[in-house]
CSV table of C-alpha atoms in Angstrom, one decimal:
chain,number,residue,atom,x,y,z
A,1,UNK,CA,96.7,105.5,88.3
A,2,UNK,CA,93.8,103.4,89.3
A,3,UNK,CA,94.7,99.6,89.5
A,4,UNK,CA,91.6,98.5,87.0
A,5,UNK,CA,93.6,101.1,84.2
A,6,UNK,CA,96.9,98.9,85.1
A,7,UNK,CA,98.8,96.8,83.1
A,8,UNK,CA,101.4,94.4,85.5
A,9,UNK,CA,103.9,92.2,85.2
A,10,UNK,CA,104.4,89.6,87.5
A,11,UNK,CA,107.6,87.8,87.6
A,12,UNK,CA,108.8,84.8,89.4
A,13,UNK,CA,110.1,81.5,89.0
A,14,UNK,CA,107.4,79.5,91.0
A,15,UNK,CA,104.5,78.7,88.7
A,16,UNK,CA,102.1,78.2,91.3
A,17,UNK,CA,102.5,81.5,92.4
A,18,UNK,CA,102.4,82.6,88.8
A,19,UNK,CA,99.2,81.2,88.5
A,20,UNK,CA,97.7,82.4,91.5
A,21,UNK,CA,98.8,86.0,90.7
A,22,UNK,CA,97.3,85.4,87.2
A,23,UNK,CA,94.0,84.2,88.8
A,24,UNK,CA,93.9,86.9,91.5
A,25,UNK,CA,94.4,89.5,89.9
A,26,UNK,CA,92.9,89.1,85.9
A,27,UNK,CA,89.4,90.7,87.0
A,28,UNK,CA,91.0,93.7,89.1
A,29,UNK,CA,93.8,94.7,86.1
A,30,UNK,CA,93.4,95.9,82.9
A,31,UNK,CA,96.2,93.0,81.7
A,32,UNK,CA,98.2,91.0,83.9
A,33,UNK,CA,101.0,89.7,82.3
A,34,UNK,CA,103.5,86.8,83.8
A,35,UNK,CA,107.2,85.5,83.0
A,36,UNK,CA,109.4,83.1,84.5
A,37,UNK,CA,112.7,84.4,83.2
A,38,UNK,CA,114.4,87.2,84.4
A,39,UNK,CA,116.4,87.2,80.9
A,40,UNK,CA,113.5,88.3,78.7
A,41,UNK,CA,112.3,91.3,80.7
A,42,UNK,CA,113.5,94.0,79.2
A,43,UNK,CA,112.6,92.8,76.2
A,44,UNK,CA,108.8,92.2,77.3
A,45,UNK,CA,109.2,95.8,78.9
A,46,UNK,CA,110.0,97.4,75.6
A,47,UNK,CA,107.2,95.3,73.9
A,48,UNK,CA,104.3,95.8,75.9
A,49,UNK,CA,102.9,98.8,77.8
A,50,UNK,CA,103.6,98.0,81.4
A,51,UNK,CA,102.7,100.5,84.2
A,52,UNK,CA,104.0,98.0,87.1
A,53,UNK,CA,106.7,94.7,88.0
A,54,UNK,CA,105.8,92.1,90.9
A,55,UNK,CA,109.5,91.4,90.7
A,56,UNK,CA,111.2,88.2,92.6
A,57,UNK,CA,114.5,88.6,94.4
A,58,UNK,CA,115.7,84.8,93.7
A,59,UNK,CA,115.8,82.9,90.9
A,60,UNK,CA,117.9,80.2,91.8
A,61,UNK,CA,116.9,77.7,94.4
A,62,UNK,CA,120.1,76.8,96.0
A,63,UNK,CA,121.2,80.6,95.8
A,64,UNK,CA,119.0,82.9,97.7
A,65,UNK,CA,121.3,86.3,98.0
A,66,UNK,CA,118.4,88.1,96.6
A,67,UNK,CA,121.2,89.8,94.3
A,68,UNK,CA,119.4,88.7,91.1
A,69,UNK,CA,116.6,90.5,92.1
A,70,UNK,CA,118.6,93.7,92.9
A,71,UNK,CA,120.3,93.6,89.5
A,72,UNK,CA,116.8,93.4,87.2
A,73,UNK,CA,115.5,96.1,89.4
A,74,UNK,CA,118.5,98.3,88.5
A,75,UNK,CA,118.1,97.5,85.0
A,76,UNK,CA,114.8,98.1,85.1
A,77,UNK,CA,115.2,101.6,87.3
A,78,UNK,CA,117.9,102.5,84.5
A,79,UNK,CA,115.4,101.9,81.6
A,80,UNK,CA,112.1,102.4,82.4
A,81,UNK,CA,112.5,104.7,85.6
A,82,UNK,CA,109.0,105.8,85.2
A,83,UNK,CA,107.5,101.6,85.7
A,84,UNK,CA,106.8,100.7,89.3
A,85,UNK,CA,108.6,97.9,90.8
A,86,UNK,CA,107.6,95.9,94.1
A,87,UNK,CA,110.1,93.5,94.9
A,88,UNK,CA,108.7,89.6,96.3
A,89,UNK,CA,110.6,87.9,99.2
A,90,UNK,CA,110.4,85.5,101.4
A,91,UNK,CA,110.2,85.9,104.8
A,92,UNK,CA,114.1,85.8,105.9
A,93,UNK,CA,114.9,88.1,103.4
A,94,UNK,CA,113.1,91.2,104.7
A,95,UNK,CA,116.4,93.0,104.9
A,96,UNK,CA,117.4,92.5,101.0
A,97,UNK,CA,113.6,93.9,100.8
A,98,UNK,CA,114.9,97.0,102.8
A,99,UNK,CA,118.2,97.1,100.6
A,100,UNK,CA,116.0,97.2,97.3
A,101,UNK,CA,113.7,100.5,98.2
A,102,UNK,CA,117.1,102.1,99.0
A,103,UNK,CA,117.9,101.4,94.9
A,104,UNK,CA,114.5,101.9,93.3
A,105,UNK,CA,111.8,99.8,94.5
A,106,UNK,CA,108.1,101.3,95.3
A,107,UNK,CA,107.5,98.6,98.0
A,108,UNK,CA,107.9,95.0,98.8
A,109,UNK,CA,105.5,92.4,99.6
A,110,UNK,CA,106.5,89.0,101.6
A,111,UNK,CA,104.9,85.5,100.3
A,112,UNK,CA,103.2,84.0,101.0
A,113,UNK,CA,101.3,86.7,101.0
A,114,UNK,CA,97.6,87.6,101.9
A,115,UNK,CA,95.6,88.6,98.8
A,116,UNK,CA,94.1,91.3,100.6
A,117,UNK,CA,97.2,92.8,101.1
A,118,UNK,CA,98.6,92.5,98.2
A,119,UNK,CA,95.7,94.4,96.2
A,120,UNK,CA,96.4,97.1,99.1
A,121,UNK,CA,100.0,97.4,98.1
A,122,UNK,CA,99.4,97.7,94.4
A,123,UNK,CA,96.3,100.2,94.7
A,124,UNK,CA,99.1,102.3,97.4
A,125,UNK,CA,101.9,102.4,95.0
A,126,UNK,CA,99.6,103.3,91.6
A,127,UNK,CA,98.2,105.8,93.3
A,128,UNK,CA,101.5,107.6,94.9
A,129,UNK,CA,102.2,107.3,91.5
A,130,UNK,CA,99.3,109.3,90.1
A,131,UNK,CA,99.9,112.0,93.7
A,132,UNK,CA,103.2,112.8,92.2
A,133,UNK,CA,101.5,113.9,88.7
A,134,UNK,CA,99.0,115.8,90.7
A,135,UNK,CA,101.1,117.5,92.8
A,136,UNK,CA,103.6,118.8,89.9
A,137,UNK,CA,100.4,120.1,88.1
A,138,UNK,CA,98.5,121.7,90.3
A,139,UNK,CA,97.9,125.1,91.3
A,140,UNK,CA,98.8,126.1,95.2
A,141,UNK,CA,100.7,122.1,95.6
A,142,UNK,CA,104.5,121.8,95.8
A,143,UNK,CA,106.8,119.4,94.3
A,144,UNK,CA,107.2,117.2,97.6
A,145,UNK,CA,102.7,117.0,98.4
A,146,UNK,CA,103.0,120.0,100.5
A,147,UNK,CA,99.6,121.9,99.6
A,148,UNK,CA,98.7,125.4,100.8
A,149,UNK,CA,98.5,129.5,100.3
A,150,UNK,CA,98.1,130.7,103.5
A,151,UNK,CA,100.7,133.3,105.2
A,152,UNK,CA,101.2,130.0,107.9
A,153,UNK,CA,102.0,127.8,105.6
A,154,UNK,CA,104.7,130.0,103.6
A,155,UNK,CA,106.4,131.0,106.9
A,156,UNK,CA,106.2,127.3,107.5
A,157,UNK,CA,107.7,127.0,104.1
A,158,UNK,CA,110.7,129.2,104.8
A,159,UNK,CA,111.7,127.7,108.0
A,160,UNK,CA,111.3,123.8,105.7
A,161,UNK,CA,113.9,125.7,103.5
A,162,UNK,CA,116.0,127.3,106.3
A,163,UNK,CA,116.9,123.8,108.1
A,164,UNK,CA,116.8,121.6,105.3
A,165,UNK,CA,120.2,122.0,104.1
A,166,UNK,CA,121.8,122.3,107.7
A,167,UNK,CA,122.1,118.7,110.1
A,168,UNK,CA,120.4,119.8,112.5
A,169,UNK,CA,118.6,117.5,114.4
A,170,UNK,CA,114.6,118.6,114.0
A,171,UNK,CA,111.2,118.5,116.4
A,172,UNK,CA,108.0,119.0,114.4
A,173,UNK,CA,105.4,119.7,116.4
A,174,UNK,CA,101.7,119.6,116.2
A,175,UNK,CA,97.9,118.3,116.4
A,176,UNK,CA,97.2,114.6,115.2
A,177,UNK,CA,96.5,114.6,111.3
A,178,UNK,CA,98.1,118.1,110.2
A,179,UNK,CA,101.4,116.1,108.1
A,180,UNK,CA,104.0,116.1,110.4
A,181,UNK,CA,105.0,112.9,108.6
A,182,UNK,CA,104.8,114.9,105.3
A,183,UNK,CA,106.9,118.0,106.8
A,184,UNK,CA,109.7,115.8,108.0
A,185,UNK,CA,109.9,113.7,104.4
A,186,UNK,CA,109.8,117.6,102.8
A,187,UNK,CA,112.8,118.4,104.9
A,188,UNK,CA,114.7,114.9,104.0
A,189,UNK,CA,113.9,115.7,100.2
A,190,UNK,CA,115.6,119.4,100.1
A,191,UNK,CA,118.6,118.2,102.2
A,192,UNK,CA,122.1,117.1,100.9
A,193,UNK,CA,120.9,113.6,102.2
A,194,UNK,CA,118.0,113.5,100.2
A,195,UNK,CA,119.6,110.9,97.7
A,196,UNK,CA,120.5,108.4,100.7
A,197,UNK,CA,117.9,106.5,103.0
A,198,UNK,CA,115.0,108.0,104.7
A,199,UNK,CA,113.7,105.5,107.0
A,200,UNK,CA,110.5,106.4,108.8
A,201,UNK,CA,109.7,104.6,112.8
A,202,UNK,CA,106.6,104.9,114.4
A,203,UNK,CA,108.1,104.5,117.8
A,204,UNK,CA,105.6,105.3,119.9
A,205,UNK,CA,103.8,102.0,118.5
A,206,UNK,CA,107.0,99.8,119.2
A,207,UNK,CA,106.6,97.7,123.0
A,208,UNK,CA,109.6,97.7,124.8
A,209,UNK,CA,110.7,94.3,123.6
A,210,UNK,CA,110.5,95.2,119.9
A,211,UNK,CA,112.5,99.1,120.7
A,212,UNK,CA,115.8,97.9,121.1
A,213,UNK,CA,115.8,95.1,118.2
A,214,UNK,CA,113.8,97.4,115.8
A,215,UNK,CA,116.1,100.4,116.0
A,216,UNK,CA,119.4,98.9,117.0
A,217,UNK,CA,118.9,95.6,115.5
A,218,UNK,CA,120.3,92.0,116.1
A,219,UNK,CA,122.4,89.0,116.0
A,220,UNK,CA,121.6,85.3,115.7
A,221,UNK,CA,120.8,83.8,118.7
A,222,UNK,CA,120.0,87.1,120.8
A,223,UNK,CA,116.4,86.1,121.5
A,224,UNK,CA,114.6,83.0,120.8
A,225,UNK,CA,113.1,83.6,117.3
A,226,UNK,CA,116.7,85.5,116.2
A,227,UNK,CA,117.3,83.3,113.5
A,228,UNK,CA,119.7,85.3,111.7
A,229,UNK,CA,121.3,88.8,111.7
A,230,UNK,CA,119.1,91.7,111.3
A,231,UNK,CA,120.2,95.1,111.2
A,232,UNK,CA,118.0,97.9,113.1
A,233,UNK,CA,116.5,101.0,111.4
A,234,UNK,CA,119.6,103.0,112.2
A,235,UNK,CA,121.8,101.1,110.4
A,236,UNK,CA,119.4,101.0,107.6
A,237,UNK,CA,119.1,104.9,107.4
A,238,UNK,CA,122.9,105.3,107.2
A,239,UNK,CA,124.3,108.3,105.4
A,240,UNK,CA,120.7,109.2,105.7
A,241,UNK,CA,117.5,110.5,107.2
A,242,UNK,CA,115.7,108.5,110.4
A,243,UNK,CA,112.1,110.1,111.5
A,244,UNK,CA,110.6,108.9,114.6
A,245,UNK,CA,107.5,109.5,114.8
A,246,UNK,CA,105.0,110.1,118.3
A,247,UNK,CA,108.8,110.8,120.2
A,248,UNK,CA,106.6,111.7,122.7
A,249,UNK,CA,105.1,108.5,123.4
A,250,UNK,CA,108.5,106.4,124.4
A,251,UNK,CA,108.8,105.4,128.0
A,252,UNK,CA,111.5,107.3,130.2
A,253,UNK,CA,113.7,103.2,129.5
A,254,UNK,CA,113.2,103.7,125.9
A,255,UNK,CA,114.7,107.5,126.1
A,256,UNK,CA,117.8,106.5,127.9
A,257,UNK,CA,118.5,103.9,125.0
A,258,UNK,CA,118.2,106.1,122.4
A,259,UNK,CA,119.7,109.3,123.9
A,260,UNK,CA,122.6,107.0,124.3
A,261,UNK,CA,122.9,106.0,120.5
A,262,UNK,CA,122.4,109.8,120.0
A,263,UNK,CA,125.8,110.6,122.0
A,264,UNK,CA,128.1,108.3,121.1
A,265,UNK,CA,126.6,108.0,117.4
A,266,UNK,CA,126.7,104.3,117.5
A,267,UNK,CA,124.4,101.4,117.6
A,268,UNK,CA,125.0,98.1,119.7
A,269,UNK,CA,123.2,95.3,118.4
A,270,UNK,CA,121.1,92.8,121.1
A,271,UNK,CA,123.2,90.1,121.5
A,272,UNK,CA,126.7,91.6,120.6
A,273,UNK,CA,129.2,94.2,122.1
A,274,UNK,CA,130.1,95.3,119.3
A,275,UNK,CA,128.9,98.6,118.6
A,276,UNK,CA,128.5,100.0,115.0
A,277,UNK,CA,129.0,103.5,113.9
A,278,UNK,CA,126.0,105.0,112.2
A,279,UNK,CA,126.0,108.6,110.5
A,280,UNK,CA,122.1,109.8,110.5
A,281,UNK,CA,120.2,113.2,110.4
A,282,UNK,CA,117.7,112.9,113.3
A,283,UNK,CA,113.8,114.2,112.7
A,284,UNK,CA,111.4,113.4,115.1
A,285,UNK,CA,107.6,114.1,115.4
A,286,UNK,CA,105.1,114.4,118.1
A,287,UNK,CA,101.7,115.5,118.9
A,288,UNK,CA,102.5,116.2,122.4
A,289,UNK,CA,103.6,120.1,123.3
A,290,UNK,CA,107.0,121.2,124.3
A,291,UNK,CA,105.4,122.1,128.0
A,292,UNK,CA,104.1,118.8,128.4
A,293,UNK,CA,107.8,117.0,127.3
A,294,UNK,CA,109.6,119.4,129.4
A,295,UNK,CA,107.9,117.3,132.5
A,296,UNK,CA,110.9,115.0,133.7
A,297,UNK,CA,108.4,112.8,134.9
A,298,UNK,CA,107.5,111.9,131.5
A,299,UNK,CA,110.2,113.2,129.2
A,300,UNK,CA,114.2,112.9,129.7
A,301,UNK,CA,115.2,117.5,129.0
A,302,UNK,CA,118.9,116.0,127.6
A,303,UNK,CA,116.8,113.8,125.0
A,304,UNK,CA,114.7,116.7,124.2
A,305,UNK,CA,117.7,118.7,123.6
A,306,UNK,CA,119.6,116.0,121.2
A,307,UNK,CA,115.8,116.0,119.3
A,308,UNK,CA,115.5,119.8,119.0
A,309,UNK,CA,118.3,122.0,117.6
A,310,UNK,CA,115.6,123.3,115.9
A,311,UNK,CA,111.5,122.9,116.6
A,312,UNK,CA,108.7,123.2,113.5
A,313,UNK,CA,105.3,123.8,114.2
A,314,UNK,CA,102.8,122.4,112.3
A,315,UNK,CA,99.8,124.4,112.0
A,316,UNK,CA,96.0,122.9,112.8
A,317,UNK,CA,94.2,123.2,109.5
A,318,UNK,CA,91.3,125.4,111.2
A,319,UNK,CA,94.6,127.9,111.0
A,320,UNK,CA,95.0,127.7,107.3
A,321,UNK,CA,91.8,129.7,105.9
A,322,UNK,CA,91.1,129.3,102.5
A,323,UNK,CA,93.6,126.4,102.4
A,324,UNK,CA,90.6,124.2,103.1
A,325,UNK,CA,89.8,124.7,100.2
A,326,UNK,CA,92.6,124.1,98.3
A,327,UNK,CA,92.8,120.5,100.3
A,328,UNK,CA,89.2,119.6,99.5
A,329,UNK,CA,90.0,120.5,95.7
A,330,UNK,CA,93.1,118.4,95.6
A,331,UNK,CA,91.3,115.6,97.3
A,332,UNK,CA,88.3,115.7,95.5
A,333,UNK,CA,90.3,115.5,91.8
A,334,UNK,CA,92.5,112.3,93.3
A,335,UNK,CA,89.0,110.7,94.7
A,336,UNK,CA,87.3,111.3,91.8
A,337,UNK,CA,90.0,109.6,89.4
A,338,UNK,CA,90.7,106.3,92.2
A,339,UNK,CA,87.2,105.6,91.9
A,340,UNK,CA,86.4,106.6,88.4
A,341,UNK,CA,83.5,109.2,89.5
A,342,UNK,CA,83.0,112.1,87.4
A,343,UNK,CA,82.9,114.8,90.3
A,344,UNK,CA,85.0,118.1,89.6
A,345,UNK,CA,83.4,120.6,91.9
A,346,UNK,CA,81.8,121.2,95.1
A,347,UNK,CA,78.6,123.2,95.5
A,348,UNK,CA,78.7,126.1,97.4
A,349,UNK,CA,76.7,125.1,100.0
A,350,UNK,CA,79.5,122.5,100.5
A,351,UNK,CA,82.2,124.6,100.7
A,352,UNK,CA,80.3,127.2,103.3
A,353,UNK,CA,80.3,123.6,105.4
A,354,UNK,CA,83.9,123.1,104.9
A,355,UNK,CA,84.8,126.7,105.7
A,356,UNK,CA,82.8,127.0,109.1
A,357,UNK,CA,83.7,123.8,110.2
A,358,UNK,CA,86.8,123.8,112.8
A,359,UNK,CA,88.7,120.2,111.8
A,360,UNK,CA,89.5,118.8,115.1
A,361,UNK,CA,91.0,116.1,113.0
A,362,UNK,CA,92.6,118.7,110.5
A,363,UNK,CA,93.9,117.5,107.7
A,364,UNK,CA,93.4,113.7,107.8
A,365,UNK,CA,89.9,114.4,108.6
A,366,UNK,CA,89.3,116.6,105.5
A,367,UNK,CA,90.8,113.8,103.4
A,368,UNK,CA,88.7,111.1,105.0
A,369,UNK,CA,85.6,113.0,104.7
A,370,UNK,CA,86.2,113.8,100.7
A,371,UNK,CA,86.8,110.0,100.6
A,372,UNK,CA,83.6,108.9,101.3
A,373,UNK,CA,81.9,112.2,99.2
A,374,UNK,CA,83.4,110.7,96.8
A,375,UNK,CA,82.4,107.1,97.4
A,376,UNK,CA,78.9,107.8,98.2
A,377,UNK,CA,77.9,110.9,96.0
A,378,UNK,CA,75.7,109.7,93.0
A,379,UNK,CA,75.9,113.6,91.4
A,380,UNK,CA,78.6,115.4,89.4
A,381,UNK,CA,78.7,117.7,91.9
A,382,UNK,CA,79.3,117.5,95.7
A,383,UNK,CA,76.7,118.7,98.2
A,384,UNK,CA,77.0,119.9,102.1
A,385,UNK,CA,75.1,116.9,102.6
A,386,UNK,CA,77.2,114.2,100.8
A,387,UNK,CA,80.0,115.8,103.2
A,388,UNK,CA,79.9,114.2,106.6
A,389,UNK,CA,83.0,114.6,109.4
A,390,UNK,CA,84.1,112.0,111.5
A,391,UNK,CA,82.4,110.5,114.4
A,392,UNK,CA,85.2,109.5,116.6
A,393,UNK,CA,86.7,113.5,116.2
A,394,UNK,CA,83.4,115.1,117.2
A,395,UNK,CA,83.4,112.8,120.1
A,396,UNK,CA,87.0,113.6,121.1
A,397,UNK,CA,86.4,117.4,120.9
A,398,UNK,CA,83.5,118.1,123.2
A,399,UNK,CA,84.9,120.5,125.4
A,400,UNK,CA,86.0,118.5,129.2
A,401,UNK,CA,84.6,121.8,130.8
A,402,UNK,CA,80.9,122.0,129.9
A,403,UNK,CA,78.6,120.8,132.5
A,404,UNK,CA,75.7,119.9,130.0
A,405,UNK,CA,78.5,117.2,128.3
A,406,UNK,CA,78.4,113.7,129.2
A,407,UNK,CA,80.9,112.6,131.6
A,408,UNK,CA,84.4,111.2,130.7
A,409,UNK,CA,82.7,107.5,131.2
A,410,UNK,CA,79.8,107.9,128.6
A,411,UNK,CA,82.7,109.2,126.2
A,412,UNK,CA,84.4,106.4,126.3
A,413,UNK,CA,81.4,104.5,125.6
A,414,UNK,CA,80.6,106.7,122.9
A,415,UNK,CA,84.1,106.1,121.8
A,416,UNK,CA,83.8,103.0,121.9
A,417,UNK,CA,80.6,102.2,119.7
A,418,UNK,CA,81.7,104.3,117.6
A,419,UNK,CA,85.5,102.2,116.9
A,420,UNK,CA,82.7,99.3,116.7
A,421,UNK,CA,80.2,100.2,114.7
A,422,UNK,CA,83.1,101.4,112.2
A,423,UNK,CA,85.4,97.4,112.5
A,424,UNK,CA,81.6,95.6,112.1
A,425,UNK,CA,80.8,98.2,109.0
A,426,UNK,CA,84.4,97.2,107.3
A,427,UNK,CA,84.4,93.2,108.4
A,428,UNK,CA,87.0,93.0,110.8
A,429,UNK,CA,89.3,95.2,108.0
A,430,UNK,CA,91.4,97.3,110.6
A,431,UNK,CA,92.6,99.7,107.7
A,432,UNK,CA,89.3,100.4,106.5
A,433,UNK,CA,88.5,100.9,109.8
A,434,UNK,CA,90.8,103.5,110.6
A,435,UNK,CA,90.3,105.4,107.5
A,436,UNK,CA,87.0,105.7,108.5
A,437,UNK,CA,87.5,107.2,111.8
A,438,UNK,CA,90.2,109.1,111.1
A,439,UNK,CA,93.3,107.4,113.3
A,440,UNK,CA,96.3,105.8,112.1
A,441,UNK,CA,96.3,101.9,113.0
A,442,UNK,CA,98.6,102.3,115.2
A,443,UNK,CA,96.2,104.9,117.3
A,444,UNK,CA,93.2,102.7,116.3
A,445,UNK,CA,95.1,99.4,118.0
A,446,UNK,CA,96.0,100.9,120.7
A,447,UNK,CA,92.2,101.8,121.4
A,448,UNK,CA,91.3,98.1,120.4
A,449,UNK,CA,93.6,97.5,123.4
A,450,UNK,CA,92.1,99.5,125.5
A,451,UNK,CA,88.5,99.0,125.3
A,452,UNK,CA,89.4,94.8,124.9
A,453,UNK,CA,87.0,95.3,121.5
């Protein structure tokens, strides 16, 4: 659903923030709604038409367990499982945050909170809403987002359905932007765990400070800022499914740390010796190929085997044929509706371009290049020229060995414009940003850092 067709509720007992929600967010909803008591929201629910609830986690001031908040989303889940709920907290109650998406919740948004983000969140969790309609609907897409025809895709399909059920511990492999993250959530969601926690880690963007205390979590007083308890992402995906994703990243210190919690299946907090039992599936992801892991000097071979009972390839999308195609239509319907355009096909000219170009950014870059058809396009119809690729992927492709090339310096100058050009375009935005180019922000910080842009 498009966040101008919305109806919200916002609910909170702070009228200052009811009033800034109110005053945000009148011209960017079709109605926004707002309550003070928790009491009379079922009864506004059954009332009024409401697609999604900015729900508080306290309502008491001298009582912050964050367990009011937890009941009214329940009752809410129970009733009206189809309404949205993001969950509000404050800061030092990021873990109650963490407990609520395990019962219901779409997201959670800390206040004070950026207004920025908070449009972000809301446009993210209508339109995962409106992907789920899609992808139930449509020809050639599966229940869990998983979109293709091709004979690499259904033997990829069969193997999804082959470990799925087992615990085995699982490697997907593949190119940057094919859906690893997609596979692995596929996997969780046809498992006997699919009805517990699946907690997602991009690891390879954790330093080594943040590794230990984001997976294994901590006590009060471990570190300076520890102000209270906080349990890691381990404990959080107990009885569940944890995917770390870019595995291949983590430094040999980081490996040793986690190949550890792997054997002995138990976590030891930073600043107790303690340890605490945790009961996971294991799914990790990286872009990096088996040869290249199997290096000691850059990969521990016992991690590798605790990570890979069984390996998944993900293939690169210029190995899916026609399921270009199907991508581009799927895209190009859940475009069209975000941004209210009335496009429903591509010329043929357009699709030729599609077909005969190679993706080095594969799927992501077929998304990201719809996108901005859509955005620009004028027409009811997309042409080859309203379809333009990625800068930063055509500069990452040319081939190392071609003498007529520039060398690896101008690259990275031409890299570097490029990441540029695309933060001055979007205003400093860094998720705009990476949209446009076709990286996650985790990939785009990290060449931020690198170029000191």
């Amino acid at each position: 659903m498009d966040l101008k067709k919305a109806s919200i509720l916002v609910l909170d007992d702070d009228q200052d923030l009811l009033t800034a929600a109110r005053i945000l967010l009148k011209s960017k909803v079709r109605k926004i709604s707002v309550a003070h008591n928790p009491e009379n929201l079922l009864a506004t629910l059954t009332k009024e038409d409401i697609d999604l609830v900015l729900l508080d986690m306290n309502y008491k001031s001298t009582i912050n367990t964050g367990n009011e908040g937890l009941f009214w989303l329940s009752q809410v889940k129970n009733k009206y499982p189809h309404i949205r709920v993001i969950m509000i907290t404050a800061y030092a109650a990021v873990d109650l945050a963490v407990k609520s998406l395990k019962q219901g919740a779409a997201d959670f948004i800390v206040k004070p909170w950026q207004n920025e983000q908070l449009i972000e969140t809301l446009e993210n969790v209508l339109a995962e809403k409106k992907e789920v309609t899609v992808s139930t609907s449509s020809k050639g897409i599966h229940d869990d987002g998983i979109i293709g025809k091709s004979s690499v895709m259904a033997d990829l399909q069969h193997k999804i359905n082959k470990v799925a059920p087992t615990e085995a511990n699982i490697l997907i492999l593949g190119e940057n932007g094919t859906g690893k993250d997609l596979i692995a959530h596929a996997i969780h969601s046809r498992s006997f765990r699919s009805k517990s926690p699946y907690v997602k880690v991009d690891v390879g963007a954790l330093t080594e400070s943040l590794f230990e205390s984001e997976l294994f979590g901590y006590k009060k007083g471990a570190f300076t800022d520890a102000r209270e308890d906080r349990k890691g992402r381990f404990e959080h995906a107990n009885k569940g499914t944890l995917f770390l994703d870019e595995i291949g990243n983590i430094s040999l210190h980081q490996q040793s740390k986690l190949l550890s919690v792997l054997q002995n299946r138990e976590v030891i907090p930073l600043g107790s010796s303690q340890p605490v039992p945790v009961d996971i599936r294991l799914l990790t992801a990286t872009n990096v190929s088996l040869k290249s892991l199997s290096d000691e000097s850059r990969f521990r071979k016992d991690l590798i085997y605790r990570i890979n009972t069984v390996e998944i390839q993900v293939p690169p999308l210029r190995d899916r044929g026609d399921d270009v195609l199907l991508l581009a239509e799927h895209f190009l319907a859940f475009y069209s509706k975000k941004y209210n355009k009335l496009i429903e096909v591509i010329e043929s000219d357009g699709l030729r371009k599609l077909t005969d170009y190679h993706f080095p950014g594969n799927v992501r870059e077929l998304q990201y290049s719809i996108e901005r058809a859509v955005i620009m396009s004028e027409e009811r119809t997309l042409k080859a020229n309203d379809i333009l690729f990625s800068p930063i992927e055509q500069v990452e492709d040319l081939h190392p060995l071609d003498a007529t090339l520039p060398n690896p310096r101008n690259l990275e100058e031409l890299e570097r414009k490029a990441i540029k050009s695309a933060i001055d375009r979007h205003n400093g935005n860094i998720s705009k940003a990476a949209k446009e180019l076709g990286l996650t922000r985790a990939a785009l910080y990290r060449r931020l850092e690198k170029y000191n842009i």
